[in-house]
């Protein structure tokens, strides 16, 4: 019995070891598998943070190895064995040793501090080029408003930037604290009411970059997702041109319902009666891939579901359920689908 | 009257009725009973806070889970944080401080016994107020029950506009009330240490635990007062129309952050310094050597206390401070690594060349050394402001501070439980169950908090009730949740061990560990007057001198 339990134990230890190794490999490979890894930087500020992080990881890793080895050695070597009850030599201290482990850490701190101070200045005090794209980001419970003041474009939830060009974001909040965090493009900066902040990024590759609000802002903090579309200059210019057009104005039942209900108190559709600013601008709603700040794909079914009761997709959303009939929902969905 | 009748005060008197015994506990001003009240109260809240954590972990086990609603999840993390800091960690610190400081400095009680009782009951009342919010929080608005603003309650989420009902009021009042209790106990500890030491116990001969508690108490007075002030301001904002933090009327959300963190960061040291104190008592006794570099340990402690007051804004690297301010707080935060490192090296040197007995208290202290090393190193990463812009407010931070609070503070506190349980109860705990508790908790701790760093690196922010699939976070969240159940099992074993040993454990005797400080010179449990005759000490290890008259410490100090 003893032998089998020993074998079992050995087998258990082996499988635990294997699992441990697999997990360790997964852990090191993890940054490659995630669209929001801080270790896959694609802009200048994110890259300089990454380089500094690697330096810090090497220094702290070395400290860990040294101190952990000392601890492991002490635990193994000086553990009590046998029945020897005599007291070991009583040592009270040593000034030389104390001095050594005071001075060496001070030197390490100085090096880390200088490396850090350089990167802080490099990112925070970077000069703003004259041609930099200006975007104002306004955090709302629980969505993002983007305004391009010099281009006269207003949109929501999906930020578009040209590749390879610096974009300077002015960060404001309409209500509570939020934080703008797209890990591959840079660190996070908070959006605080009455306290304008700024940050910059110059994405190196085209594509979609994900992130989300990183400062607790209320019930739906979790579904305040960030989507940044980095496009070639031509695609970006085309997008700006499209967004600058007024909305399609036709005559439809849906539009009459939209303008007759309180929808217009919160939403804007340029060129119509709808001029509210509490909710997202809907002028070019159908140019966006998602609704509800990235919480659901922008499909007809989801639009209808959202208008019937926003709480189904985002419980705690500030948009009320309007108690619409099926006919009204059909008409409204049809109207929204014309907002291209 | 014969001398006999004084020495034998009728041992087998009939036990007093239960009601009378309970009345005795409620009206007690004995520092040992108040200490135990603090500790039992903290254990109760530890279980409640643990249940809240488990609810969150079940919810996060898979993406888009709907175990609880976002509203409930937000209440859970607010209550978990508030409970664990203010109604578990603080009472544990004060409980052990209360129990041990007078015994270890050879005093018969605290300096102000009635202030002591008052402080405990204020703290207890604060905890009740917080949990009463589950019943009274929605007020007339029907606006939810328990507070859901997060444990650091950033403005303006706490204003009337965003937090209707009374949940935030209960949060404010409970911290206000327990804050008075904390300051009262801090004053008491300082007064006791400065004026109640037994003959011969100079400051330089105090056990390290007393030095560390003195520093802790000083920090409490400096740190809790701004928090209390901020709570009063917030209450005035909410009910008397002031605009300190009301951003819609020109108030400042950032001022709240400063107020909160100038409390919040020293608070970390308020909790960790007593944990250092436990390690500084347990490691020498189980290594059979005096603490290495006593004067340096004292200096490092004071240094941590001093620098600890100037690092608070490293919690605010992402709120848009100037490059100059960020750089200052990087330097002050990194500087604190030096005295902390000195402490770790001194503990290691204490073990070096010793005869280490791996009884349960020492196991927990060894775990503490290992985990606190890692916690310190992730702390250095977070002190690097640009790295913090990525890691801040993510699960990496959550993993880091749980490494400090659970891996550091709770581990040494468990060590302290096992070490002083024989003194407090008069009975030994069960060693096998103690070791089982250690290993279950150690495994659970590492499953949960090692793997919790990874989703943070992969962009998972804290305080989200659910997340999207496909971010690479799923596997890690499953492992983290599994670890939580191991920890819960460890806690169950721990509580079972305490209860079983209290009734059935073998008698401990006054000095089961062959230790050196004064609390082991009196009976277990000590009489209400602690020492029949006040002891007189000549060195830092009075019981060593007593046991080794041929080789006393005072020859070397």
Short mmCIF file of C-alpha atoms in Angstrom, two decimals, chain A residues 9-141:
data_model
loop_
_atom_site.label_atom_id
_atom_site.label_comp_id
_atom_site.label_asym_id
_atom_site.label_seq_id
_atom_site.Cartn_x
_atom_site.Cartn_y
_atom_site.Cartn_z
CA UNK A 9 2.43 10.70 -5.16
CA UNK A 10 5.23 10.67 -7.70
CA UNK A 11 2.70 10.60 -10.53
CA UNK A 12 0.82 13.46 -8.91
CA UNK A 13 4.01 15.45 -8.55
CA UNK A 14 4.92 14.76 -12.18
CA UNK A 15 1.55 15.83 -13.54
CA UNK A 16 1.61 18.90 -11.29
CA UNK A 17 5.04 19.72 -12.70
CA UNK A 18 3.84 19.24 -16.28
CA UNK A 19 0.76 21.40 -15.63
CA UNK A 20 3.03 23.99 -14.07
CA UNK A 21 5.30 24.05 -17.11
CA UNK A 22 2.38 24.27 -19.51
CA UNK A 23 0.93 27.17 -17.53
CA UNK A 24 4.31 28.92 -17.42
CA UNK A 25 4.65 28.59 -21.20
CA UNK A 26 1.08 29.83 -21.66
CA UNK A 27 1.90 32.74 -19.37
CA UNK A 28 4.94 33.77 -21.38
CA UNK A 29 3.14 33.28 -24.66
CA UNK A 30 0.08 35.15 -23.38
CA UNK A 31 1.04 38.62 -24.64
CA UNK A 32 1.00 37.32 -28.21
CA UNK A 33 -2.50 35.88 -27.86
CA UNK A 34 -4.21 38.99 -26.53
CA UNK A 35 -5.35 42.04 -28.51
CA UNK A 36 -4.87 44.19 -25.41
CA UNK A 37 -1.41 43.16 -24.22
CA UNK A 38 0.87 45.89 -22.86
CA UNK A 39 3.81 43.87 -24.18
CA UNK A 40 2.91 44.32 -27.86
CA UNK A 41 3.37 48.10 -28.26
CA UNK A 42 2.63 49.83 -31.57
CA UNK A 43 3.24 53.52 -30.92
CA UNK A 44 6.15 55.64 -29.70
CA UNK A 45 4.94 56.23 -26.12
CA UNK A 46 3.84 52.58 -25.72
CA UNK A 47 7.22 51.47 -27.09
CA UNK A 48 9.25 53.64 -24.71
CA UNK A 49 7.15 52.37 -21.78
CA UNK A 50 7.76 48.82 -23.00
CA UNK A 51 11.53 49.31 -23.25
CA UNK A 52 11.63 50.77 -19.73
CA UNK A 53 9.45 47.89 -18.46
CA UNK A 54 11.87 45.32 -19.81
CA UNK A 55 14.77 47.08 -18.08
CA UNK A 56 12.81 47.17 -14.79
CA UNK A 57 11.84 43.51 -15.17
CA UNK A 58 15.48 42.51 -15.65
CA UNK A 59 16.62 44.48 -12.58
CA UNK A 60 13.80 43.21 -10.35
CA UNK A 61 14.23 39.69 -11.74
CA UNK A 62 17.91 39.74 -10.78
CA UNK A 63 17.08 40.98 -7.27
CA UNK A 64 14.49 38.22 -6.97
CA UNK A 65 16.96 35.51 -7.95
CA UNK A 66 19.59 36.71 -5.47
CA UNK A 67 17.28 37.18 -2.49
CA UNK A 68 15.20 34.09 -3.21
CA UNK A 69 18.37 31.97 -3.40
CA UNK A 70 19.49 33.30 -0.02
CA UNK A 71 16.06 32.52 1.47
CA UNK A 72 15.91 29.04 -0.05
CA UNK A 73 19.45 28.31 1.13
CA UNK A 74 18.67 29.49 4.67
CA UNK A 75 15.46 27.44 4.81
CA UNK A 76 17.15 24.25 3.61
CA UNK A 77 20.54 24.61 5.25
CA UNK A 78 19.58 25.92 8.68
CA UNK A 79 16.43 23.93 9.35
CA UNK A 80 16.59 22.04 12.60
CA UNK A 81 17.54 18.39 12.18
CA UNK A 82 17.60 15.61 14.78
CA UNK A 83 17.19 16.08 18.48
CA UNK A 84 20.02 18.53 18.98
CA UNK A 85 18.62 21.05 21.46
CA UNK A 86 21.70 23.20 21.93
CA UNK A 87 21.29 26.85 20.99
CA UNK A 88 23.20 28.11 17.92
CA UNK A 89 25.76 30.91 18.18
CA UNK A 90 24.01 34.12 19.21
CA UNK A 91 24.87 36.81 16.65
CA UNK A 92 23.53 40.31 17.29
CA UNK A 93 24.42 42.12 14.07
CA UNK A 94 27.21 43.52 11.96
CA UNK A 95 27.67 47.11 10.88
CA UNK A 96 29.64 46.22 7.74
CA UNK A 97 26.98 43.86 6.44
CA UNK A 98 24.22 46.36 7.24
CA UNK A 99 26.12 49.06 5.39
CA UNK A 100 26.52 46.80 2.35
CA UNK A 101 22.83 46.01 2.06
CA UNK A 102 21.97 49.67 2.52
CA UNK A 103 24.34 51.08 -0.07
CA UNK A 104 23.74 48.54 -2.84
CA UNK A 105 19.93 49.05 -2.87
CA UNK A 106 20.47 52.83 -2.86
CA UNK A 107 22.60 52.51 -6.00
CA UNK A 108 19.96 50.34 -7.68
CA UNK A 109 17.26 52.88 -6.79
CA UNK A 110 19.31 55.72 -8.27
CA UNK A 111 19.73 53.88 -11.56
CA UNK A 112 16.03 52.93 -11.76
CA UNK A 113 15.01 56.47 -10.87
CA UNK A 114 17.15 58.10 -13.55
CA UNK A 115 15.90 55.69 -16.21
CA UNK A 116 12.30 56.40 -15.16
CA UNK A 117 12.67 60.18 -15.00
CA UNK A 118 13.98 60.18 -18.57
CA UNK A 119 10.97 58.30 -19.92
CA UNK A 120 8.48 60.44 -17.97
CA UNK A 121 9.97 63.60 -19.46
CA UNK A 122 10.17 62.01 -22.92
CA UNK A 123 6.45 61.21 -22.96
CA UNK A 124 4.89 64.01 -20.91
CA UNK A 125 7.01 66.87 -22.25
CA UNK A 126 7.08 65.76 -25.89
CA UNK A 127 6.74 68.81 -28.18
CA UNK A 128 3.48 69.00 -30.08
CA UNK A 129 4.14 69.20 -33.84
CA UNK A 130 2.17 71.86 -35.69
CA UNK A 131 0.43 69.35 -37.94
CA UNK A 132 -0.66 67.04 -35.13
CA UNK A 133 -4.23 65.82 -35.26
CA UNK A 134 -6.32 67.24 -32.39
CA UNK A 135 -9.08 65.10 -30.91
CA UNK A 136 -11.22 65.91 -27.90
CA UNK A 137 -12.29 62.81 -26.01
CA UNK A 138 -15.22 63.22 -23.63
CA UNK A 139 -16.07 60.40 -21.24
CA UNK A 140 -19.74 59.83 -20.47
CA UNK A 141 -21.50 57.21 -18.36
#
